[in-house]
Each structure stands twice: as C-alpha cells, then as structure tokens.
Amino acid sequence: MPLETWNSLAAESQSPVCGSVPGNFSGDPMRSYSLPLIGLLLLTACGSSDESVGNAAENTNNSTDAGSTNTGPVVEVCEADETQSCLGEAGCVGSQTCVDNLSAYSACDCGSDSSGSIAGTSQDANCDMNGYWAVRKLSLPQDTAIGSTQPASAWYYFRIEQNGADFTILDSLDCGTEASGNATVVLTTQTLLGLMTKNNQRGRTGTFAANVDHCEFSIRRQYNRLGMAASVLPEQGSQTELAEGLEDRIEEAEDWDGSGYGGIAYNTSGIITGVRHAIQINWDSYFNDADFGHMPGLGADEFTLRMEYSIAEAVTGTECGRLGLSCQLLLGKAIVIPQADNAASFHLLGRTFEEATASDVLDPSSPLNTCYNIQDTFPHADSI
C-alpha cells in the first residue's frame, strides 16, 4: 500500500476517540497486517470499552547495527537490560540483551532446545518437512455487520525438523496478517514487534507420510493468545473448546504494543475508521481435504492444506477517526464459517540455512525484515 495511504490512516487514527480516552497512535510506519485468525471484525457498539486495561507493555526496540563496535565515543543504541528478538544460529528464533555500555546487543540466544542446524531424516524423501518454511493461512469469516466475507491472510516462519514420519517445529515467527473486503484492518510495526515471538510454536508436532500418490499431513492443535499471559492457554494439543468471549477476563489483559490499552491495536480503514484494542485466545490445525483440493503431492515443495480454527476475544478499548457510527461499530466478534475453504499454504524456502537465506526471504539479521519479506513474497489474496 502506498506511503500516502499509511500517512492518511495515521492522521485519522489521531482523531478524537469514542469516549474520553485520548488517541495513543504513534504514527509509526505500518505494513498491511491485521488481527491474526480473525479476518474482519463483526462490529457493534462502543459502550464503555474506551478505557485502558492491562499491565505494562513488554516493549521491544528495533534498533539496528546491533553488532557494531565503537572506536570513538559510545553511541547508545539500546537501553540497559533491554532485549529484542533475533535470529541466531541456523535461523533459530531467540533474544539478545543490551550490553557493552549500551552500544550493542549480545549474541542471539535461542536456548539449548532450539540452537543448531536441522539434522532430521524423513521416512520418505517425497514427503519431507525438513527445512525452512513460509506459511500463509487464509481465513474466510463472515462480517455480518457489513454483510460480506472478509478474506484474511496470516503469515508465519517455521523451522522444522522431521525424523521418520514425525516432524517438530523448532521455531516460528508470527508475521502478522492482512484483511481485505469492505474494510481493511492493519497493525503498526510496533504492534507486530509486540506479538512476533509471543506465540513461538516451538515443540509443535505432526506427521507427514506418503500414501500412494500424495502425502498425508497432520499437526497438533495449537493454542495462541494475544494481549494475555501464556498461562491462559489450554494444554497444547488438547481438544479444549474456547469460551464464546473473554469479557470476564479483560482485567488479565497485557499491553503488548505500548498503546496504553490492554491487548493489541487493530487499525481499521474503509467503511469503518478507527482503532480497536482487543485480547484473544485462538487455536488452529491443518489437514488433507480432497473435497477442497488440499492434497500435498509427492515431492512437492509447495502445497495447501485445509484449516480448522476458532477464536474467543474481547474488546478493551476503541479510538475513532470520527464520532458517530464508526465509533459504535468498532466493538464486536468474528464469525467463523467452518464450511468455508479456510486453508494454509506451505512454501519451502530451503532445506538448509544457506539455501533459505539465498532465497532473499529469510533475513538472518532481522526477524522483522523476514516477516516483511514473507508477506511480500507470498501476498494476500482472497483465495489460497
């Protein structure tokens, strides 16, 4: 989207809010990201949701030149004990801390469970998940307020190791989403930085095995949270159904993007203009579905799968570009349509770290750039 469009959206985001809380939008450069798994929002009234809820933000600084060595006066590039996300050895996802008199970050630490090269051996070379993957999910929820489907893409980075028929996700990044239709919902860069590594899917398991003329794929159900502590999640892999909403848990909200509101901020433009702050718990899983044409071929390095998902959420605050209807329509819930072609596409970036970085998608110097590259290389569309 052109920069002029982002600037226009930023200007509208600073308009009076629905209620008495002043706008907190920072005007940071934005990419086309929207609420993960939610598609567009089913929208109702503002009510009393214009209050700030939650704990202090876990702010992330995106300073560059992290590994530089100063030969002259010390230039402060970070704050004492500040941490940021990073990609370490062989593309693992880790963190680094501000060191050297605030002039640089430490080496990227991924932890012993994640560091090291991928060393798996699949049961069949024709059905092999070993490698580095970009994933685009497409959800097709119904927006009953506007009366149309609102396609929403969500992007991820997966580093996967497979032994036999069993594979494990070693690391992941949540690379944001983009919704289209009668309205668009986007995130600021600060919001993306706040959620990018909060739901690392490290340890998620599945199977990928040959079956005559195709590969059979299965994966453990994954629960994620937005703007809430990890302790709210059900046991990973369980079949726990979610509550219809999270209104009774708003006091547990965390401010992930430093907006002053609990949850994360969703900037909306189009028929509805404003900023919606919300918390969420969701889950997803992927599988073969011949009826929808999602059958990974033998030896394929790109394939699609059917997706199941569910969400529970609550709005913690709203800001309005203009008072009136837009303000009243920023509160609501998504309607999941199970019979729609909700799906996920997998794209192999490389079997080795060297192959993946040569693709110009995986940027070992920056998780944020990697996410931007994934979105740009596998762009949003209203079909998978």
Coordinates of C-alpha atoms in Angstrom, one line a residue:
M1 CA 0.0 0.0 0.0
P2 CA 1.4 3.5 -0.9
L3 CA 3.0 5.5 1.9
E4 CA 0.5 8.3 1.3
T5 CA -2.3 5.9 2.3
W6 CA -0.5 4.9 5.5
N7 CA 0.0 8.6 6.4
S8 CA -3.7 9.3 5.8
L9 CA -4.6 6.3 8.1
A10 CA -2.2 7.6 10.7
A11 CA -3.7 11.0 10.6
E12 CA -7.2 9.6 11.0
S13 CA -6.1 7.4 13.9
Q14 CA -5.2 10.6 15.9
S15 CA -8.7 11.9 15.8
P16 CA -10.9 12.0 18.9
V17 CA -11.8 8.7 20.4
C18 CA -15.1 7.1 21.2
G19 CA -15.3 8.2 24.8
S20 CA -12.9 10.2 26.8
V21 CA -9.6 8.4 26.3
P22 CA -7.2 10.4 24.0
G23 CA -5.7 8.7 21.0
N24 CA -2.4 6.9 21.5
F25 CA -1.5 6.0 17.9
S26 CA 2.2 6.8 17.5
G27 CA 2.2 7.3 13.7
D28 CA 4.8 4.5 13.2
P29 CA 5.3 3.2 9.6
M30 CA 2.8 0.5 9.0
R31 CA 2.6 -2.6 6.9
S32 CA -0.6 -4.4 5.8
Y33 CA -1.2 -6.5 8.9
S34 CA -4.5 -7.4 10.6
L35 CA -5.8 -9.4 13.5
P36 CA -4.5 -13.0 13.4
L37 CA -7.1 -15.6 12.5
I38 CA -10.0 -13.1 13.0
G39 CA -10.5 -11.8 9.5
L40 CA -12.5 -8.6 9.7
L41 CA -14.5 -7.9 12.8
L42 CA -18.2 -8.4 13.5
L43 CA -18.9 -4.9 14.8
T44 CA -21.3 -3.5 17.3
A45 CA -21.4 -0.6 19.8
C46 CA -18.6 1.2 21.6
G47 CA -20.3 1.0 25.1
S48 CA -17.8 1.6 27.9
S49 CA -14.9 0.0 26.1
D50 CA -12.8 3.2 25.9
E51 CA -10.8 2.6 29.0
S52 CA -7.2 1.4 29.2
V53 CA -6.9 -2.1 30.7
G54 CA -4.0 -4.3 31.4
N55 CA -0.4 -4.5 32.6
A56 CA 2.7 -2.6 31.4
A57 CA 3.9 -3.4 27.9
E58 CA 6.8 -5.7 27.1
N59 CA 8.2 -3.1 24.7
T60 CA 10.6 -4.3 22.0
N61 CA 13.2 -1.9 20.5
N62 CA 14.0 -2.4 16.8
S63 CA 17.4 -0.7 16.9
T64 CA 19.9 -1.6 14.1
D65 CA 23.6 -2.0 14.0
A66 CA 23.3 -4.4 16.9
G67 CA 26.7 -6.0 16.4
S68 CA 28.7 -2.8 15.8
T69 CA 31.9 -2.0 17.6
N70 CA 32.6 1.7 18.6
T71 CA 36.1 3.1 18.1
G72 CA 35.1 6.6 19.2
P73 CA 32.6 8.0 21.7
V74 CA 30.0 5.5 22.8
V75 CA 26.7 5.8 20.9
E76 CA 23.8 4.4 22.8
V77 CA 21.7 2.1 20.6
C78 CA 19.7 0.5 23.4
E79 CA 18.8 0.8 27.0
A80 CA 20.2 -1.1 30.0
D81 CA 18.9 -4.7 30.2
E82 CA 16.7 -4.1 27.1
T83 CA 16.0 -7.2 25.0
Q84 CA 14.9 -7.7 21.4
S85 CA 14.0 -10.6 19.2
C86 CA 16.7 -12.0 16.9
L87 CA 17.6 -14.9 14.5
G88 CA 20.5 -16.9 15.7
E89 CA 22.5 -20.0 14.6
A90 CA 20.9 -21.7 11.7
G91 CA 17.9 -19.4 11.8
C92 CA 16.7 -20.2 15.3
V93 CA 14.4 -17.6 17.0
G94 CA 15.9 -16.1 20.2
S95 CA 16.6 -12.9 22.1
Q96 CA 19.6 -10.6 22.7
T97 CA 20.2 -8.1 25.5
C98 CA 21.7 -4.6 25.5
V99 CA 25.4 -4.8 26.6
D100 CA 28.7 -3.0 26.1
N101 CA 27.8 0.2 27.8
L102 CA 24.6 0.4 25.8
S103 CA 26.4 0.3 22.5
A104 CA 25.4 -3.1 21.2
Y105 CA 23.3 -6.2 21.8
S106 CA 24.7 -9.6 23.0
A107 CA 24.8 -12.6 20.7
C108 CA 21.4 -14.1 19.9
D109 CA 20.5 -16.8 22.5
C110 CA 17.9 -19.3 21.3
G111 CA 18.3 -21.8 24.2
S112 CA 19.6 -25.3 24.1
D113 CA 16.4 -26.8 22.8
S114 CA 16.4 -24.7 19.6
S115 CA 20.1 -24.0 18.6
G116 CA 21.8 -25.9 15.9
S117 CA 21.3 -27.0 12.3
I118 CA 18.4 -29.1 11.2
A119 CA 19.5 -32.7 11.2
G120 CA 16.4 -34.8 10.6
T121 CA 16.0 -37.7 8.2
S122 CA 12.5 -38.2 6.8
Q123 CA 11.0 -41.6 6.2
D124 CA 10.4 -40.8 2.5
A125 CA 12.2 -38.1 0.6
N126 CA 8.9 -37.4 -1.3
C127 CA 7.3 -36.3 2.0
D128 CA 9.9 -34.3 3.8
M129 CA 9.3 -31.3 6.1
N130 CA 12.9 -30.8 7.0
G131 CA 13.8 -27.2 6.3
Y132 CA 12.7 -23.6 6.5
W133 CA 9.1 -22.7 5.5
A134 CA 6.9 -19.7 4.9
V135 CA 3.3 -20.3 5.6
R136 CA 0.3 -18.2 4.6
K137 CA -3.1 -19.0 6.2
L138 CA -6.4 -17.8 4.7
S139 CA -9.5 -17.5 6.9
L140 CA -12.9 -16.6 5.4
P141 CA -15.0 -15.3 8.3
Q142 CA -18.4 -13.6 7.8
D143 CA -18.8 -10.0 8.7
T144 CA -22.5 -9.8 9.5
A145 CA -22.4 -6.1 10.2
I146 CA -21.4 -5.3 6.7
G147 CA -22.9 -8.4 5.1
S148 CA -19.9 -9.9 3.3
T149 CA -16.9 -12.3 3.6
Q150 CA -13.7 -10.6 4.7
P151 CA -10.7 -12.7 3.5
A152 CA -7.7 -12.5 5.9
S153 CA -4.2 -13.8 5.3
A154 CA -1.8 -14.6 8.1
W155 CA 1.9 -15.3 7.7
Y156 CA 4.4 -17.4 9.6
Y157 CA 8.0 -18.5 9.5
F158 CA 8.6 -22.2 10.5
R159 CA 11.9 -24.0 11.1
I160 CA 11.0 -27.7 11.0
E161 CA 12.9 -31.0 11.6
Q162 CA 11.5 -34.4 10.6
N163 CA 12.6 -37.9 11.6
G164 CA 10.8 -40.8 10.1
A165 CA 7.2 -39.7 9.6
D166 CA 7.2 -37.4 12.6
F167 CA 8.1 -33.7 12.4
T168 CA 8.6 -31.0 15.1
I169 CA 8.5 -27.2 14.7
L170 CA 11.8 -26.0 16.1
D171 CA 11.0 -22.3 15.9
S172 CA 8.4 -19.9 14.5
L173 CA 7.6 -16.2 14.0
D174 CA 4.1 -14.7 13.8
C175 CA 4.4 -12.4 10.8
G176 CA 1.1 -10.6 11.0
T177 CA -2.0 -10.7 8.7
E178 CA -3.9 -8.6 6.2
A179 CA -7.6 -8.4 5.7
S180 CA -9.5 -7.2 2.6
G181 CA -13.1 -6.6 1.6
N182 CA -15.3 -3.7 2.6
A183 CA -12.8 -2.6 5.3
T184 CA -9.1 -3.2 6.0
V185 CA -7.5 -3.9 9.4
V186 CA -3.8 -3.3 9.8
L187 CA -1.2 -3.3 12.6
T188 CA 1.6 -0.8 13.2
T189 CA 5.1 -2.0 13.2
Q190 CA 5.2 -1.6 17.0
T191 CA 2.3 -3.9 17.4
L192 CA 3.9 -6.5 15.1
L193 CA 7.1 -6.3 17.1
G194 CA 5.0 -6.8 20.3
L195 CA 3.4 -10.1 19.1
M196 CA 6.0 -11.5 16.7
T197 CA 7.6 -14.0 19.1
K198 CA 4.9 -14.2 21.9
N199 CA 3.4 -17.5 20.5
N200 CA 6.5 -19.3 19.3
Q201 CA 5.2 -22.7 18.2
R202 CA 8.5 -24.5 19.2
G203 CA 7.7 -28.1 20.0
R204 CA 4.5 -28.4 17.9
T205 CA 4.5 -31.8 16.4
G206 CA 2.9 -33.5 13.4
T207 CA 3.2 -36.3 10.8
F208 CA 4.0 -36.2 7.0
A209 CA 4.0 -39.6 5.3
A210 CA 3.5 -41.0 1.8
N211 CA 0.1 -42.5 0.9
V212 CA 0.1 -43.9 -2.7
D213 CA 0.1 -40.7 -4.8
H214 CA 0.2 -38.0 -2.2
C215 CA 1.5 -37.1 1.3
E216 CA -0.8 -37.3 4.4
F217 CA -0.3 -34.3 6.7
S218 CA -1.5 -33.9 10.3
I219 CA -0.5 -31.5 13.0
R220 CA -1.2 -30.9 16.7
R221 CA -3.8 -28.3 17.6
Q222 CA -2.0 -25.1 18.6
Y223 CA -3.5 -22.6 21.1
N224 CA -2.3 -18.9 20.9
R225 CA -3.1 -15.8 22.9
L226 CA -3.0 -12.1 22.0
G227 CA -2.5 -9.5 24.7
M228 CA -2.7 -12.1 27.5
A229 CA -0.3 -14.2 29.6
A230 CA 0.7 -17.7 28.4
S231 CA -1.0 -19.1 31.5
V232 CA -4.4 -18.5 30.0
L233 CA -3.9 -21.2 27.3
P234 CA -5.3 -24.7 27.5
E235 CA -2.9 -27.6 27.2
Q236 CA -1.3 -27.6 23.7
G237 CA -2.7 -30.5 21.6
S238 CA -5.8 -30.8 23.7
Q239 CA -9.3 -30.6 22.3
T240 CA -10.4 -27.9 24.8
E241 CA -13.1 -25.7 23.3
L242 CA -12.9 -21.9 23.8
A243 CA -15.4 -19.7 25.6
E244 CA -17.7 -17.6 23.5
G245 CA -16.0 -14.5 24.7
L246 CA -13.3 -13.1 27.1
E247 CA -15.2 -10.2 28.6
D248 CA -14.9 -11.7 32.0
R249 CA -11.1 -11.8 31.6
I250 CA -10.4 -8.2 30.5
E251 CA -8.6 -7.5 33.8
E252 CA -6.0 -10.0 32.7
A253 CA -5.1 -8.0 29.6
E254 CA -1.5 -7.1 28.9
D255 CA -0.5 -4.1 26.7
W256 CA 1.7 -5.7 24.1
D257 CA 2.3 -2.7 21.9
G258 CA 2.6 0.2 24.4
S259 CA -0.6 1.8 23.2
G260 CA -1.9 2.4 26.7
Y261 CA -4.7 -0.2 26.2
G262 CA -4.8 -3.9 27.1
G263 CA -4.3 -6.3 24.2
I264 CA -3.1 -5.2 20.8
A265 CA -4.3 -2.4 18.4
Y266 CA -6.1 -3.1 15.1
N267 CA -6.2 0.0 12.8
T268 CA -9.3 -0.1 10.6
S269 CA -10.0 1.9 7.4
G270 CA -12.7 1.8 4.8
I271 CA -16.3 1.8 5.7
I272 CA -15.3 1.8 9.3
T273 CA -12.4 4.0 10.5
G274 CA -10.7 3.9 13.9
V275 CA -8.6 1.8 16.2
R276 CA -9.8 -1.3 18.0
H277 CA -7.9 -2.8 21.0
A278 CA -8.6 -6.4 21.9
I279 CA -7.5 -9.6 23.6
Q280 CA -7.9 -13.0 22.1
I281 CA -7.3 -16.8 22.6
N282 CA -7.4 -18.9 19.4
W283 CA -6.5 -22.3 18.0
D284 CA -5.8 -23.8 14.6
S285 CA -4.9 -27.1 12.9
Y286 CA -4.3 -28.2 9.3
F287 CA -5.1 -31.5 7.4
N288 CA -5.6 -33.0 4.0
D289 CA -9.0 -32.5 2.3
A290 CA -9.6 -34.0 -1.1
D291 CA -13.0 -32.3 -1.5
F292 CA -11.3 -28.9 -1.4
G293 CA -8.2 -30.0 -3.4
H294 CA -5.8 -29.8 -0.5
M295 CA -3.7 -32.9 -1.1
P296 CA 0.1 -32.4 -0.9
G297 CA 1.8 -34.1 -3.9
L298 CA 4.8 -36.3 -3.7
G299 CA 8.0 -34.3 -3.7
A300 CA 6.1 -31.0 -3.5
D301 CA 7.9 -28.0 -2.0
E302 CA 4.7 -26.0 -2.1
F303 CA 1.3 -27.4 -1.0
T304 CA -2.0 -26.4 0.6
L305 CA -4.0 -27.8 3.5
R306 CA -7.5 -27.4 4.9
M307 CA -7.5 -25.4 8.2
E308 CA -9.8 -25.5 11.2
Y309 CA -9.7 -22.7 13.7
S310 CA -11.7 -21.0 16.5
I311 CA -11.4 -17.7 18.4
A312 CA -12.5 -16.1 21.6
E313 CA -11.9 -12.4 22.2
A314 CA -13.0 -9.2 24.0
V315 CA -12.5 -5.5 23.1
T316 CA -10.6 -3.5 25.7
G317 CA -10.9 -0.1 24.1
T318 CA -11.7 1.9 21.0
E319 CA -10.5 5.1 19.3
C320 CA -12.5 6.6 16.5
G321 CA -11.4 8.6 13.4
R322 CA -14.8 10.3 13.5
L323 CA -17.5 10.3 16.1
G324 CA -20.8 8.5 15.4
L325 CA -21.4 5.3 13.5
S326 CA -17.7 4.4 13.0
C327 CA -17.1 4.6 16.8
Q328 CA -20.1 2.5 17.5
L329 CA -19.1 -0.2 15.0
L330 CA -15.6 -0.9 16.4
L331 CA -16.7 -3.4 19.0
G332 CA -17.6 -7.0 18.0
K333 CA -16.6 -10.6 17.3
A334 CA -15.7 -12.5 14.2
I335 CA -18.0 -15.3 12.9
V336 CA -16.0 -18.4 11.9
I337 CA -17.5 -20.2 8.9
P338 CA -16.4 -23.9 9.2
Q339 CA -17.7 -24.9 5.8
A340 CA -15.6 -22.2 4.0
D341 CA -12.3 -23.0 2.3
N342 CA -10.2 -21.9 5.3
A343 CA -6.7 -23.1 4.3
A344 CA -3.0 -22.9 4.7
S345 CA -0.2 -22.9 2.1
F346 CA 3.3 -24.1 2.8
H347 CA 6.3 -22.8 0.8
L348 CA 9.8 -24.3 1.2
L349 CA 12.5 -21.6 1.5
G350 CA 15.3 -24.1 1.6
R351 CA 16.4 -27.4 3.2
T352 CA 19.5 -25.8 4.7
F353 CA 20.1 -22.4 6.3
E354 CA 22.3 -21.4 3.3
E355 CA 19.5 -22.3 0.8
A356 CA 16.9 -20.4 2.9
T357 CA 19.0 -17.2 3.2
A358 CA 19.8 -17.4 -0.6
S359 CA 16.0 -17.1 -1.2
D360 CA 16.1 -13.5 -0.2
V361 CA 13.2 -14.2 2.1
L362 CA 14.9 -15.3 5.3
D363 CA 17.0 -12.3 6.6
P364 CA 19.3 -13.6 9.3
S365 CA 19.9 -10.1 10.6
S366 CA 16.3 -9.3 11.3
P367 CA 13.1 -11.2 12.3
L368 CA 11.1 -8.2 11.3
N369 CA 12.6 -8.0 7.8
T370 CA 12.0 -11.7 7.5
C371 CA 8.3 -11.2 8.3
Y372 CA 8.0 -8.3 5.8
N373 CA 9.7 -10.5 3.1
I374 CA 7.4 -13.4 3.7
Q375 CA 4.3 -11.1 3.3
D376 CA 5.7 -9.5 0.1
T377 CA 6.8 -12.8 -1.5
F378 CA 3.5 -14.6 -0.7
P379 CA 1.0 -11.8 -0.9
H380 CA -2.5 -11.6 0.4
A381 CA -5.3 -12.8 -1.9
D382 CA -8.9 -13.8 -1.4
S383 CA -8.1 -17.5 -2.2
I384 CA -5.3 -19.7 -1.2

